[in-house]
Amino acid sequence: MRAESQQPIDFVGKGIIIEPIQMSVEVLHVTYHNQENGWSVLKIRDLQSLERETAVGVFSTIHAGESYRLSGLWATHPSFGKQFKIQRATEILPHTESGLIRYLSSGVYKGIGPKIAERIVSHFGTQTLDILHHHPQKLMDVPKMTARLAKKVAQAWKEKQLSADTLIFLSEHGMSSNLSQKIAKTYGDKTIEIISRNPYQLIDDFRGIGFFTADKIARALGCASDSLFRLQAGILHLLRQGEERGHCYLTAAQLQVDLQTLLQLTSEQITARTYPALEELQKKRAVVESEGNYYRQELYLSELSSAIHIARILQTPVPSHMGTPEAIEQEAKRWVEAYQQKNAVQVSQRQSDAILQAAQEKVFILTGGPGVGKTTTVRALILFFQSQQCQVLLAAPTGRAAQRLSEISPIPAKTIHRMLEWSASENHFIKDASNPLRADVVVIDEASMLDIHLASQLLQAIPSTSRLILIGDVDQLPAVGPGNFLSDLLQSKCVPCLQLTEIFRQAASSQIVQIAHAINKGQVPTFEDQAGTDCLFLPAHAPQDIMEMIRLLMGKTLRERGFDPTRDVQILTPMNRGPLGSLALNQEMQALLNPKPTDAREGDVPRNGFVLRTGDKVIQTVNNYEQNVFNGDIGFVEYTKVEGGKVVVSFQGRTIQYEGEGIQELLLAYAVSIHKSQGSEFPVVVIPVSMQHYIMLQRNLFYTALTRGKKLVIFIGEPKALAYAIHNQDSRKRQTQLSMRVQGALS
């Protein structure tokens, strides 16, 4: 058994180094043991002081009577008192006859009870373990020992030693307790053999193991620095890194340069080994070469599939029951006139054009910034198609975006994942090419958030006879995942589109709208300093001054203006790290807005450098299809409990229960990165602006942050940082080929 680390602990942000404590103990009683995740609560006796204590940690199996050398730290739990938190445990085998009898009969070895253990130890004495390990055939010398029982005892010992050797091997190479158990359970008695042959296989087989962990194991095992296994793992690592930056592929030249840095090899070694490694990956269908560019296969297939299905939908005529194109146009014009009269509203010419065009096209893109009537146009579009007896489906990439679409629509919207009916048990979407959606019109809002994976899955499930309407603001940040789907479709010039540009009178009075359009044009805005304005810039320069102003706003000023700082206000920051990153801001805001109560009935739940407690605002950080909660969803902790316990979180009225490793999917969300806020709107948005965020100071980043605010947006920081961002339009162009593929599919 081994926990995360035996290294000195540096408490995040505190600069306090604490050396782990070492102690040898005997397990007196197993108070609790979770068989799924190994979490255990033990009563132990310190073999030196003979004091009885409580210890907590992760064990694959644990029995009373076993002895361990422990490494860890003392801590005081608010409900359970003093506990020794185990980081690492190494089993101590007994040497006395009485200890051997207790050990063998403790339940560790199936088939060995107290009587059999006593007979074996009486016969072999302190040599018992050596006999079991090296000469198990001598068990037949024990009085009253049958051949069947001797075989059972020998097999139990062998299995235990194999398991112990495996866990020791994994722990010595940096694996955590939970991960060690998963690896041993998956690979079984071949664990050491498999890892010794190719440590990089761990990357593909286990979530949580990346290139650097596998590479460390490989080097410790003596693997050659230029082995093909290492080159292949390095290439896949770089391609995944590229995807994290939004790229679908990397060029051969990019791979060679980055591989030399990553693997610390000579240019000669890289030149000689890169192409053989790429060829091997292509044979395994892990990598695909296209036009001299290299994709991970799943990215290539997603991009290719997206182009094929866009072309399929575009090339299928509008169903004949809708009438001729001329008849459809006339019906749309008639409906728009009736709609204006019935609702006493004025539809602009561009809005009317959007409705007429969407009525006639198979695929249509509607874009526009804030205040240009996009919401009104989308609602009218939905009502028009309903008037034509069309079955309309509405969806958006995130729960919050789907909720916003539902608020302006006569019919409810879903997340794309829910619309496509993800099956956790089968690990795929139920709706696909063989089981398509039943819809005449599919409307997707916040389409700029679609990465190439999700776009591909969505397009496969849309029938050829359906219309697809994509709504989005292409000036916002692209998807968090790889690809630039909406922008690429526009760039292809193959998909009909219309951009709304006219700012409506009621929106023109909003500083949020005016400043958003100014930023989008590359203009540094002037902020009005007057009562009632909905967009402010509060100047501050040093990070500590910016943080102090945020504390004042959240703790007092916004409360006085009638806003709940937890429910109504969202801090949006460019980065996660640094003194004004989301991690530091969350620590400060939790201490300010949800401090630990003096009489807590429920304990804090540790979560890698911080704690979760009842009332905390949290964000889901990965897609969890089984729980139907997705990356970027924001919720509130309703209940926490520690040992073997759970965290219950409410997401817009839906209650999700987390336990064990699942808790690691959550982060505090008083502050979130601007990227994580895509598709959301908040009553109040607070945005720190600092030159410390230099590498992230980009126009579309702050445009996106600003347009998340509904009632009030407050920038706090350095004016020159905002000016720099507005003039910086280099948002790292994404490497994709979707535009070219769409053109090719339609040619």
Coordinates of C-alpha atoms in Angstrom, one line a residue, residues 116-402:
I116 CA -3.7 -24.7 11.1
A117 CA -1.5 -21.7 11.7
E118 CA -0.5 -23.1 15.1
R119 CA 0.4 -26.5 13.6
I120 CA 2.5 -24.9 10.8
V121 CA 4.4 -22.6 13.2
S122 CA 4.9 -25.3 15.8
H123 CA 6.5 -27.4 13.2
F124 CA 8.7 -24.8 11.4
G125 CA 9.1 -22.2 14.1
T126 CA 10.6 -18.9 13.0
Q127 CA 11.5 -20.4 9.7
T128 CA 7.8 -20.6 8.7
L129 CA 7.8 -17.7 6.2
D130 CA 10.9 -19.0 4.5
I131 CA 9.4 -22.4 4.1
L132 CA 6.1 -20.9 2.7
H133 CA 8.1 -18.7 0.3
H134 CA 10.8 -21.1 -1.0
H135 CA 9.8 -24.7 0.0
P136 CA 6.0 -24.9 0.1
Q137 CA 6.3 -28.7 -0.7
K138 CA 7.5 -29.2 2.9
L139 CA 4.1 -28.3 4.2
M140 CA 3.3 -32.0 3.8
D141 CA 5.7 -32.6 6.8
V142 CA 3.3 -30.8 9.1
P143 CA 1.4 -33.3 11.3
K144 CA -2.3 -33.9 10.1
M145 CA -1.6 -31.9 6.9
T146 CA -3.5 -33.3 3.9
A147 CA -2.3 -32.8 0.3
R148 CA -5.4 -30.8 -0.5
L149 CA -4.9 -28.5 2.5
A150 CA -1.2 -28.1 1.8
K151 CA -1.9 -27.1 -1.8
K152 CA -4.6 -24.6 -0.6
V153 CA -2.2 -23.0 1.9
A154 CA 0.7 -22.8 -0.6
Q155 CA -1.6 -21.2 -3.2
A156 CA -3.0 -18.6 -0.7
W157 CA 0.6 -17.7 0.2
K158 CA 1.6 -17.4 -3.5
E159 CA -1.3 -15.1 -4.4
K160 CA -0.7 -12.9 -1.4
Q161 CA 3.0 -12.5 -2.3
L162 CA 2.3 -11.9 -5.9
S163 CA -0.1 -9.1 -4.9
A164 CA 2.3 -7.7 -2.4
D165 CA 5.2 -7.8 -4.9
T166 CA 3.1 -6.0 -7.5
L167 CA 2.0 -3.3 -5.1
I168 CA 5.5 -2.8 -3.9
F169 CA 6.8 -2.5 -7.5
L170 CA 4.1 0.0 -8.3
S171 CA 4.6 2.1 -5.2
E172 CA 8.4 2.2 -5.8
H173 CA 7.7 3.7 -9.2
G174 CA 5.4 6.5 -7.9
M175 CA 1.9 5.0 -8.2
S176 CA -0.7 6.2 -5.7
S177 CA -2.5 3.5 -3.7
N178 CA -5.8 3.8 -5.7
L179 CA -4.0 3.7 -9.0
S180 CA -1.8 0.8 -7.9
Q181 CA -4.9 -1.2 -7.0
K182 CA -6.5 -0.5 -10.4
I183 CA -3.4 -1.5 -12.3
A184 CA -2.9 -4.7 -10.3
K185 CA -6.6 -5.6 -10.8
T186 CA -6.4 -5.0 -14.5
Y187 CA -3.1 -6.6 -15.3
G188 CA -3.2 -9.3 -12.6
D189 CA -0.2 -11.5 -12.0
K190 CA 1.3 -10.1 -15.3
T191 CA 1.5 -6.6 -14.0
I192 CA 5.3 -6.4 -13.5
E193 CA 5.9 -8.2 -16.8
I194 CA 3.6 -5.9 -18.8
I195 CA 5.0 -2.7 -17.3
S196 CA 8.6 -3.9 -17.6
R197 CA 8.1 -4.6 -21.3
N198 CA 6.4 -1.3 -22.2
P199 CA 5.7 1.2 -19.3
Y200 CA 4.1 3.6 -21.8
Q201 CA 1.2 1.2 -22.2
L202 CA 0.0 2.6 -18.8
I203 CA -0.9 5.9 -20.5
D204 CA -3.5 4.4 -22.7
D205 CA -4.9 1.9 -20.2
F206 CA -5.3 4.2 -17.1
R207 CA -6.7 7.6 -16.6
G208 CA -4.4 9.6 -14.4
I209 CA -1.1 8.3 -15.8
G210 CA 0.5 10.7 -18.3
F211 CA 3.7 10.7 -20.3
F212 CA 5.9 12.0 -17.5
T213 CA 4.9 9.4 -15.0
A214 CA 5.3 6.6 -17.5
D215 CA 8.6 8.0 -18.7
K216 CA 9.9 8.1 -15.1
I217 CA 9.1 4.5 -14.7
A218 CA 10.7 3.6 -18.0
R219 CA 13.9 5.4 -17.2
A220 CA 14.1 3.7 -13.8
L221 CA 13.6 0.3 -15.6
G222 CA 16.5 1.1 -17.9
C223 CA 14.5 1.7 -21.2
A224 CA 16.6 3.3 -23.9
S225 CA 16.1 7.0 -24.2
D226 CA 15.5 6.7 -28.0
S227 CA 13.4 3.5 -27.9
L228 CA 10.5 3.4 -30.3
F229 CA 8.1 2.9 -27.4
R230 CA 9.3 6.2 -26.0
L231 CA 9.2 8.1 -29.3
Q232 CA 5.6 6.8 -29.9
A233 CA 4.5 7.9 -26.4
G234 CA 6.1 11.2 -26.9
I235 CA 4.4 11.8 -30.2
L236 CA 1.0 11.0 -28.7
H237 CA 1.7 13.2 -25.7
L238 CA 2.5 16.1 -28.0
L239 CA -0.6 15.6 -30.1
R240 CA -2.7 15.6 -27.0
Q241 CA -1.0 18.8 -25.8
G242 CA -1.8 20.3 -29.2
E243 CA -5.4 19.3 -28.8
E244 CA -5.4 21.1 -25.4
R245 CA -4.4 24.2 -27.3
G246 CA -7.3 23.6 -29.8
H247 CA -5.3 22.1 -32.6
C248 CA -6.6 19.0 -34.5
Y249 CA -3.1 18.2 -35.9
L250 CA 0.6 19.0 -35.7
T251 CA 3.0 19.1 -38.6
A252 CA 6.0 16.8 -38.9
A253 CA 8.3 19.8 -38.3
Q254 CA 6.4 20.8 -35.1
L255 CA 6.6 17.2 -33.9
Q256 CA 10.4 17.0 -34.5
V257 CA 11.2 20.3 -32.7
D258 CA 8.9 19.5 -29.7
L259 CA 10.1 15.9 -29.5
Q260 CA 13.7 17.0 -29.2
T261 CA 12.8 19.3 -26.3
L262 CA 10.5 16.8 -24.6
L263 CA 12.8 13.7 -24.9
Q264 CA 16.1 15.6 -24.6
L265 CA 17.5 13.8 -27.6
T266 CA 20.0 15.0 -30.2
S267 CA 18.7 16.2 -33.6
E268 CA 20.4 13.2 -35.2
Q269 CA 18.4 10.8 -32.9
I270 CA 15.2 12.7 -33.6
T271 CA 15.7 12.6 -37.4
A272 CA 16.5 8.9 -37.3
R273 CA 13.7 7.8 -35.0
T274 CA 10.7 10.1 -35.6
Y275 CA 9.5 8.7 -38.9
P276 CA 9.8 5.0 -37.8
A277 CA 7.8 5.9 -34.7
L278 CA 5.2 7.6 -36.8
E279 CA 5.0 4.7 -39.2
E280 CA 4.5 2.3 -36.3
L281 CA 1.7 4.5 -34.8
Q282 CA 0.0 4.6 -38.2
K283 CA 0.2 0.8 -38.4
K284 CA -1.5 0.6 -35.0
R285 CA -4.1 3.1 -36.3
A286 CA -3.3 5.5 -33.4
V287 CA -2.1 8.3 -35.7
V288 CA -3.2 9.3 -39.2
E289 CA -1.2 11.4 -41.7
S290 CA -3.1 13.8 -43.9
E291 CA -1.5 16.4 -46.3
G292 CA 1.7 16.1 -44.3
N293 CA 0.0 16.7 -41.0
Y294 CA -0.4 14.2 -38.2
Y295 CA -3.6 13.6 -36.2
R296 CA -4.5 11.2 -33.5
Q297 CA -6.9 8.9 -35.3
E298 CA -10.0 9.8 -33.4
L299 CA -9.5 13.5 -34.2
Y300 CA -8.9 12.8 -37.9
L301 CA -12.1 10.7 -38.0
S302 CA -14.1 13.4 -36.2
E303 CA -13.0 16.1 -38.6
L304 CA -13.6 13.9 -41.7
S305 CA -17.0 12.7 -40.4
S306 CA -18.1 16.3 -39.7
A307 CA -17.3 17.4 -43.3
I308 CA -19.0 14.4 -44.8
H309 CA -22.2 14.8 -42.7
I310 CA -22.4 18.6 -43.3
A311 CA -22.2 17.8 -47.1
R312 CA -24.8 15.1 -46.7
I313 CA -27.3 17.4 -45.1
L314 CA -26.6 20.3 -47.5
Q315 CA -27.0 18.1 -50.5
T316 CA -30.4 16.6 -49.5
P317 CA -33.3 18.8 -50.8
V318 CA -35.9 20.3 -48.5
P319 CA -38.7 17.8 -48.1
S320 CA -41.3 18.2 -50.9
H321 CA -44.2 18.6 -48.4
M322 CA -42.7 22.0 -47.6
G323 CA -43.4 23.2 -51.1
T324 CA -41.2 24.8 -53.7
P325 CA -38.4 27.2 -52.7
E326 CA -40.6 30.1 -54.0
A327 CA -43.6 28.8 -52.0
I328 CA -41.5 28.5 -48.8
E329 CA -40.2 32.1 -49.3
Q330 CA -43.7 33.5 -49.8
E331 CA -45.0 31.6 -46.7
A332 CA -42.1 32.9 -44.6
K333 CA -42.8 36.5 -45.7
R334 CA -46.5 36.2 -44.9
W335 CA -45.7 34.7 -41.5
V336 CA -43.3 37.5 -40.6
E337 CA -45.9 40.1 -41.4
A338 CA -48.5 38.3 -39.3
Y339 CA -46.0 37.8 -36.5
Q340 CA -45.3 41.6 -36.3
Q341 CA -48.9 42.5 -36.3
K342 CA -49.9 39.9 -33.7
N343 CA -47.1 40.7 -31.3
A344 CA -46.9 44.5 -32.0
V345 CA -43.2 44.2 -32.7
Q346 CA -41.0 45.5 -35.5
V347 CA -38.7 43.0 -37.1
S348 CA -35.7 44.6 -38.8
Q349 CA -34.8 43.8 -42.4
R350 CA -31.8 41.7 -41.4
Q351 CA -33.9 39.8 -38.9
S352 CA -36.5 39.2 -41.6
D353 CA -33.8 38.1 -44.0
A354 CA -32.5 35.6 -41.4
I355 CA -36.0 34.0 -41.0
L356 CA -36.5 33.8 -44.8
Q357 CA -33.0 32.3 -45.4
A358 CA -33.3 29.8 -42.5
A359 CA -36.7 28.7 -44.0
Q360 CA -35.2 27.8 -47.3
E361 CA -31.7 26.4 -46.4
K362 CA -30.8 23.0 -45.1
V363 CA -27.9 24.3 -43.0
F364 CA -27.9 27.9 -41.8
I365 CA -25.6 29.9 -39.5
L366 CA -26.9 33.0 -37.6
T367 CA -24.2 35.1 -35.9
G368 CA -24.0 38.4 -34.1
G369 CA -22.8 40.1 -31.0
P370 CA -24.7 41.4 -28.0
G371 CA -27.7 43.7 -28.5
V372 CA -28.3 43.0 -32.2
G373 CA -31.5 41.1 -31.8
K374 CA -30.2 37.5 -32.1
T375 CA -32.4 36.3 -29.2
T376 CA -35.5 37.8 -30.8
T377 CA -34.6 36.3 -34.2
V378 CA -34.1 32.8 -32.7
R379 CA -37.4 32.9 -31.0
A380 CA -39.2 34.0 -34.2
L381 CA -37.4 31.2 -36.1
I382 CA -38.7 28.6 -33.7
L383 CA -42.2 29.9 -33.8
F384 CA -42.2 30.0 -37.6
F385 CA -41.1 26.3 -37.9
Q386 CA -43.7 25.3 -35.4
S387 CA -46.4 27.1 -37.4
Q388 CA -45.4 24.9 -40.3
Q389 CA -46.0 21.8 -38.2
C390 CA -42.3 21.0 -38.1
Q391 CA -40.9 19.0 -35.2
V392 CA -38.2 21.2 -33.7
L393 CA -35.4 20.2 -31.3
L394 CA -33.4 22.7 -29.4
A395 CA -30.0 22.1 -27.8
A396 CA -26.8 23.8 -26.6
P397 CA -23.4 22.5 -25.5
T398 CA -23.8 23.3 -21.8
G399 CA -26.6 23.1 -19.2
R400 CA -26.6 26.8 -18.6
A401 CA -26.7 27.6 -22.3
A402 CA -29.6 25.2 -22.7

